[in-house]
Coordinates of C-alpha atoms in Angstrom, one line a residue:
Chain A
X1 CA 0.9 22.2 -25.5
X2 CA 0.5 18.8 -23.7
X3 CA -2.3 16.3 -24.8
X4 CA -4.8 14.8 -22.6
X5 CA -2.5 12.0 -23.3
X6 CA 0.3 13.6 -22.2
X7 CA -1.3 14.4 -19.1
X8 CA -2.4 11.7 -18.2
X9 CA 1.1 9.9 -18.2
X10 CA 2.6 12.3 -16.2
X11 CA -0.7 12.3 -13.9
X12 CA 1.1 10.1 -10.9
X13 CA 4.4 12.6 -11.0
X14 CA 2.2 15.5 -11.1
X15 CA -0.1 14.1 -7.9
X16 CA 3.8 12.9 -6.5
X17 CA 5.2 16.8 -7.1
X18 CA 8.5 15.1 -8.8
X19 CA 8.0 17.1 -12.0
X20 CA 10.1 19.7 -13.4
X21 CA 8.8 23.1 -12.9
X22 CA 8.3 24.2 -16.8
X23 CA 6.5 20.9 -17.4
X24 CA 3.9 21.3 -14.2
X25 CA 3.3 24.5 -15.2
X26 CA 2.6 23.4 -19.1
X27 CA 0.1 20.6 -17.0
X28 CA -1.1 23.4 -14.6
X29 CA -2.7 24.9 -17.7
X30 CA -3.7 22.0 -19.4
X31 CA -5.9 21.2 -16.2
X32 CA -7.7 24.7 -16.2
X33 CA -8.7 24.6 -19.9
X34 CA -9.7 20.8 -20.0
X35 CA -12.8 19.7 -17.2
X36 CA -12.4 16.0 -18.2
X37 CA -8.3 15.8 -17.2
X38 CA -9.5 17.9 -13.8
X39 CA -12.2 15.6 -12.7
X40 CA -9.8 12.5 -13.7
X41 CA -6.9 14.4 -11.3
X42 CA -9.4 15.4 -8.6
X43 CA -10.7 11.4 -8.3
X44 CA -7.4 10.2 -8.4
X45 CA -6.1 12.5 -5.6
X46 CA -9.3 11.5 -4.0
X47 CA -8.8 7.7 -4.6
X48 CA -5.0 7.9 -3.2
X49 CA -6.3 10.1 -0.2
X50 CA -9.3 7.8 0.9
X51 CA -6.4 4.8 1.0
X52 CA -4.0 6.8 3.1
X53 CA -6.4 8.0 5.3
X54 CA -8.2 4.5 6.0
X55 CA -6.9 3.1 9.4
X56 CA -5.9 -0.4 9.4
X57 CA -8.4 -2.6 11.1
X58 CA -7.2 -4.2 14.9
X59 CA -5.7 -7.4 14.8
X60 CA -7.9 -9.8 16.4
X61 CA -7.3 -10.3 20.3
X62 CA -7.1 -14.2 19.5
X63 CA -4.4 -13.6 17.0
X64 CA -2.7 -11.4 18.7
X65 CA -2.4 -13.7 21.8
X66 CA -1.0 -16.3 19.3
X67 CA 1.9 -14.1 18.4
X68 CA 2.8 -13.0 21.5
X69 CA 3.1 -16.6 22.7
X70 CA 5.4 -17.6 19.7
X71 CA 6.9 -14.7 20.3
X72 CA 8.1 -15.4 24.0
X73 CA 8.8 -18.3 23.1
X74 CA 11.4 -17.3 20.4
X75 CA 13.0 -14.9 22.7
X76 CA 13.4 -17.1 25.9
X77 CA 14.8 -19.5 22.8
X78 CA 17.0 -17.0 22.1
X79 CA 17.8 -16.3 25.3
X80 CA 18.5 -20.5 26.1
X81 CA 21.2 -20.5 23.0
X82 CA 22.9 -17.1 23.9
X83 CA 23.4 -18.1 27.6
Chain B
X1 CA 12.8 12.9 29.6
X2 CA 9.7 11.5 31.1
X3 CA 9.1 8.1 31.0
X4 CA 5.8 8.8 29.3
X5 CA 7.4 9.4 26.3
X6 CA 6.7 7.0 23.2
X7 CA 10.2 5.6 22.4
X8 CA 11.7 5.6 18.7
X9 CA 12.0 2.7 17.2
X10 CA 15.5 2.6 16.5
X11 CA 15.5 3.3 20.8
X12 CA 13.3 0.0 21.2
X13 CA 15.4 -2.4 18.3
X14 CA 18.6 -1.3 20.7
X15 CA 16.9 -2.4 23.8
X16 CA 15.6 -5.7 22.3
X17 CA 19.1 -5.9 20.7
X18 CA 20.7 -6.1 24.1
X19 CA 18.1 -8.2 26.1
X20 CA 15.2 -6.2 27.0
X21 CA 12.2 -8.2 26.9
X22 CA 9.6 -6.0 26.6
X23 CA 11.1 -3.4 23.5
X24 CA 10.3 -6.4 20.7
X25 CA 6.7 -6.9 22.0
X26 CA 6.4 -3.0 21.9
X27 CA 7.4 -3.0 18.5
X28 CA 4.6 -5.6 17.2
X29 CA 2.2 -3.9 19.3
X30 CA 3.2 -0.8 17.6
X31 CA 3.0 -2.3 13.7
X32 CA 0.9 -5.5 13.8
X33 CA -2.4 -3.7 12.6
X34 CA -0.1 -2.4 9.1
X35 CA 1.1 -5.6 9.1
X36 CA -1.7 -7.5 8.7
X37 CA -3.7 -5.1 6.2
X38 CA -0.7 -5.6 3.8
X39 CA -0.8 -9.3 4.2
X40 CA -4.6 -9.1 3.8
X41 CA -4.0 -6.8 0.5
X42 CA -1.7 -8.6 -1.0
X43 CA -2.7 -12.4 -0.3
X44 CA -6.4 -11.7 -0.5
X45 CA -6.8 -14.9 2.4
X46 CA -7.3 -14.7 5.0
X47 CA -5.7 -18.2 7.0
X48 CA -2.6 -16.8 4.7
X49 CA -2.4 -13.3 6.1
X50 CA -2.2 -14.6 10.0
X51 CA 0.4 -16.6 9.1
X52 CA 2.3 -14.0 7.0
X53 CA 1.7 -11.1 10.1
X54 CA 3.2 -14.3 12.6
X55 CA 5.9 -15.1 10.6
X56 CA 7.1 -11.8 9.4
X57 CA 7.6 -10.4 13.3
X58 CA 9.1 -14.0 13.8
X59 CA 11.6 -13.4 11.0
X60 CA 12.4 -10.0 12.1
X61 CA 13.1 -10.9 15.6
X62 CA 15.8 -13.8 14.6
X63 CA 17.5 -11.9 12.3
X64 CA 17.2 -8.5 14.2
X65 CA 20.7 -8.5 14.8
X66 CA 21.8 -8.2 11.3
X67 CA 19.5 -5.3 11.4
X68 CA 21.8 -2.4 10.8
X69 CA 19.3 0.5 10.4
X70 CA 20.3 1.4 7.0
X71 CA 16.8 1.9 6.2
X72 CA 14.0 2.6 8.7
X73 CA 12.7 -0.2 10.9
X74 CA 9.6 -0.3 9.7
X75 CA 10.2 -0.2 6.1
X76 CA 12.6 -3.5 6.9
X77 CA 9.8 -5.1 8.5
X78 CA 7.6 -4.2 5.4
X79 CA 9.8 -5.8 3.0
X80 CA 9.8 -8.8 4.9
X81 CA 5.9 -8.8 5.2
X82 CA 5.8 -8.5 1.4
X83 CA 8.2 -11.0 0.6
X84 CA 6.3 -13.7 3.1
X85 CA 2.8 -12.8 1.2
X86 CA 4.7 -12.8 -2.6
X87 CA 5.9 -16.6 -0.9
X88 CA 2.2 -17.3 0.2
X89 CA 0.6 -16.0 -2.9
X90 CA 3.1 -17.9 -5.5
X91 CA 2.2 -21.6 -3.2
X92 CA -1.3 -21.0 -3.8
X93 CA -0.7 -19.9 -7.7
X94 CA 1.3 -23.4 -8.5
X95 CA -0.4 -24.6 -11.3
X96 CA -1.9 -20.9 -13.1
X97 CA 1.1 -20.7 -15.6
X98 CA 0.2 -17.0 -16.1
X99 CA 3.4 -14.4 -15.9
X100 CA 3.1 -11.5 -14.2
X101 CA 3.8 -9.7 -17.1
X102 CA 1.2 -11.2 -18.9
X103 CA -1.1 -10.3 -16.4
X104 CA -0.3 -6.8 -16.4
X105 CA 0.0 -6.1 -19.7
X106 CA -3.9 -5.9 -21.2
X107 CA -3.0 -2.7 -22.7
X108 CA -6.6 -1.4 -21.1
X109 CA -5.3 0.1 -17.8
X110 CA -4.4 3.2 -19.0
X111 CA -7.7 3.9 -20.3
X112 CA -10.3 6.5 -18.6
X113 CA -13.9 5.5 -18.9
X114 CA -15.7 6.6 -15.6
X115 CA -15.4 11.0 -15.9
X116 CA -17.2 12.1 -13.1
X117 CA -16.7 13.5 -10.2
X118 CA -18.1 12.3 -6.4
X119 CA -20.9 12.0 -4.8
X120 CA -19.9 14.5 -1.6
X121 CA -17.0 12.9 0.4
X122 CA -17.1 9.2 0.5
X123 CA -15.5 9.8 4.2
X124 CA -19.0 11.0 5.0
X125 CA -20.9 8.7 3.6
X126 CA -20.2 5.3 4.7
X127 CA -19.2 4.1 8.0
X128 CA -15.2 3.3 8.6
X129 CA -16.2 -0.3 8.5
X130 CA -18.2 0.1 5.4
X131 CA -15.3 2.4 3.3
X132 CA -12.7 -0.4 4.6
X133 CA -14.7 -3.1 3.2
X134 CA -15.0 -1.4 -0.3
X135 CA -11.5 -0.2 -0.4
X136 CA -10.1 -3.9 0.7
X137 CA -12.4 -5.3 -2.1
X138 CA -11.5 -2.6 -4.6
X139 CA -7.7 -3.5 -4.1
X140 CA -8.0 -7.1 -4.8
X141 CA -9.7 -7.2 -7.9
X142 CA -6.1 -5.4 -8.8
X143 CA -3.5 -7.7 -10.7
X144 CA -0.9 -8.9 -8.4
X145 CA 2.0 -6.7 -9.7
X146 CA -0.3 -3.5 -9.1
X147 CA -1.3 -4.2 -5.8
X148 CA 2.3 -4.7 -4.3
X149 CA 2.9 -1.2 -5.7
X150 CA 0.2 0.5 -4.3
X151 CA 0.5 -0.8 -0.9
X152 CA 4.0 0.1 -0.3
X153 CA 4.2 3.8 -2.7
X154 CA 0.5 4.7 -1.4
X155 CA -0.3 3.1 1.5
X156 CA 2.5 2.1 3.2
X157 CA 4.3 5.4 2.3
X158 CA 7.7 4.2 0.8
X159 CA 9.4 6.0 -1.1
X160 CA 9.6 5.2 -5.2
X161 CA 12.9 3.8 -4.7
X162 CA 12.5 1.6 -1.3
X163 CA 9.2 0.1 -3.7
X164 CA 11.4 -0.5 -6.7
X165 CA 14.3 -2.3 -4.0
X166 CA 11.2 -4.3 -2.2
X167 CA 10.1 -5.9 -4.9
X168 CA 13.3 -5.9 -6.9
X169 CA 11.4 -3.7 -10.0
X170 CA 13.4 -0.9 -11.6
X171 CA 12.6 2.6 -10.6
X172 CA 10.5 2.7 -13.8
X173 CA 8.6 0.0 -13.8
X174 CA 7.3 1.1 -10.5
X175 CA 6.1 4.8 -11.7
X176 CA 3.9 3.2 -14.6
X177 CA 2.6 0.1 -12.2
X178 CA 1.5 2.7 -9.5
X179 CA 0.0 5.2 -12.4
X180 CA -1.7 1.9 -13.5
X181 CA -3.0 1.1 -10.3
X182 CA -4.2 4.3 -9.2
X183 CA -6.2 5.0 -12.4
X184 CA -7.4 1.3 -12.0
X185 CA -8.8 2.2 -8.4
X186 CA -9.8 5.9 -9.2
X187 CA -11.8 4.0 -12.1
X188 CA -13.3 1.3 -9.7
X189 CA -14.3 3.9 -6.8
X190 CA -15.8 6.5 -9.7
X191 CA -18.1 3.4 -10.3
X192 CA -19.2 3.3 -7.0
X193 CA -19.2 7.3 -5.8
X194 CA -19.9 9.0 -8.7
X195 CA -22.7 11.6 -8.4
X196 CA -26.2 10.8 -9.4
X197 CA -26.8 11.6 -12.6
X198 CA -23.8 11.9 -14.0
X199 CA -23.2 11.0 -17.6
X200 CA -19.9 8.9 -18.2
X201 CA -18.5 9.4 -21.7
X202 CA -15.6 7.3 -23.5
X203 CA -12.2 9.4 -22.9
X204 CA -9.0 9.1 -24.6

C-alpha cells in the first residue's frame, strides 16, 4: 500500500495522467482512505488550474507601438539587404 | 475558404517567409500578450520584460528563415523568450554567487504544511485583476529554477520534454522541479484561500 509519502512523489504524474495503470489505481485508493493527501491533490489541481486559466494581461498600447516600429523597420531592413 | 478564417501559424511564417508584410505583425499580435507574462514571470522587472518581449520577436523575425517547423512556432518563440529573460536575469544576478542548485535545494519544498481546502472558488472571489496580481506575486517569490518550469509545463503548456530541451534540464529534473513548484504555489495560495476556520496541522 503506498505511503502518504509515496503519494505525494508521484502527485504531479498522477495530476499529469502519465502513470501506469496498477500504480494510479494503488494511489486512487490511497486518496479515498486518506482526507489529508485528497485536500493536498484537490488544491494542487486547483493551484495548476487557476494558473492555466488566468489570461495574460494586454500589452500596453505604448509598448506595443514600440515593437511594431522596430519591427518595420527590421523588415524593410530586411527587405534593403535581400533586394 | 473564406477569407475570415484565422490563419495557422505555420500559414502566416510561410507568408512572412516569402515577403508578405503583414503575416509577421500578425504573429506578434497573435502572441505578444504570452510573451510578455513569461518575461514578467520569469524576470520579475519590469524595464527587463519589455525588452525581453521586443527582442525575442526581433530575434525570431531575423532568424525566421532557419525556422524549419520541427517544433511548433510558438513553442520556438517560447524558448527564445526564456533564453532572453534567463540572459536578463543572470546580468542583473552578477555579483550573488549563489548556484542554482543551491538555491533549489533547501530540502523544505517537498514539505506540506497548509491542509485545507478553499474558501469557494477563488475565480469567484476576486476580480481578474485582483487573482492576476496574487498569482504574478505568488510566482515570483518561487526560486529561479522553479519558475522556468512552471511557466513553460503549466502555463505555457509544453510538453515535459520541450521543458527539459528549453532549458537544457534532463527529463527528470524537470518532473521533481515542477512537483516542487506546484506544491510550493498550492502551499502559498492555501495561505491565502483557505476556508475560515480551518485548522492547519504539520503533515508528513
Amino acid at each position: 500500500m503506498p505511503t502518504c509519502k509515496d503519494f505525494l512523489r508521484e502527485l504531479s504524474d498522477y495530476l499529469d495522467s502519465a502513470l501506469d495503470p496498477a500504480t494510479k489505481k494503488e494511489l486512487d485508493k490511497h486518496v479515498e482512505e486518506c482526507p489529508n493527501c485528497w485536500v493536498v491533490l484537490d488544491t494542487t489541481q486547483k493551484t495548476v488550474k487557476i494558473y492555466k486559466g488566468c489570461e495574460p494581461q494586454a500589452v500596453p498600447a505604448a509598448l506595443e507601438d514600440k515593437l511594431m516600429t522596430a519591427l518595420k523597420a527590421k523588415m524593410a531592413e530586411k527587405k534593403c539587404g535581400s533586394s | 475558404m473564406t477569407s475570415t478564417e484565422p490563419q495557422s501559424d505555420e500559414d502566416l511564417v510561410e507568408l512572412a517567409k516569402s515577403g508578405d508584410d503583414t503575416a509577421f505583425p500578425e504573429l506578434v499580435k497573435r502572441y505578444s500578450r504570452r510573451i510578455l507574462r513569461v518575461a514578467r514571470n520569469i524576470t520579475n522587472h519590469e524595464e527587463d520584460s519589455e525588452d525581453v518581449l521586443q527582442e525575442t520577436f526581433m530575434k525570431a523575425y531575423t532568424h525566421l528563415d532557419g525556422f524549419q517547423g520541427n517544433s511548433k512556432f510558438y513553442t520556438w518563440l517560447v524558448r527564445i523568450a526564456m533564453n532572453e529573460s534567463l540572459m536578463k536575469l543572470r546580468k542583473r544576478k552578477t555579483g550573488k554567487l549563489v548556484s542554482l542548485d543551491e538555491e533549489l535545494n533547501t530540502g523544505e519544498d517537498t514539505m506540506v504544511r497548509e491542509i485545507a481546502v478553499w474558501e469557494g472558488n477563488p475565480e469567484d472571489t476576486y476580480s481578474q485583476e485582483e487573482l492576476r496580481e496574487i498569482l504574478d506575486k505568488t510566482i515570483a517569490s518561487l526560486p529561479e529554477g522553479f519558475r522556468t518550469v512552471f511557466m513553460l509545463r503549466d502555463v505555457e503548456e509544453l510538453s515535459t520534454e520541450e521543458t527539459a530541451e528549453a532549458l537544457e534540464l534532463s527529463i527528470p529534473a524537470v518532473k521533481s522541479r515542477l512537483l516542487r513548484a506546484r506544491l510550493q504555489l498550492r502551499e502559498k495560495l492555501t495561505r491565502l484561500f483557505k476556508s475560515k476556520g480551518e485548522n492547519t496541522f504539520a503533515y508528513l
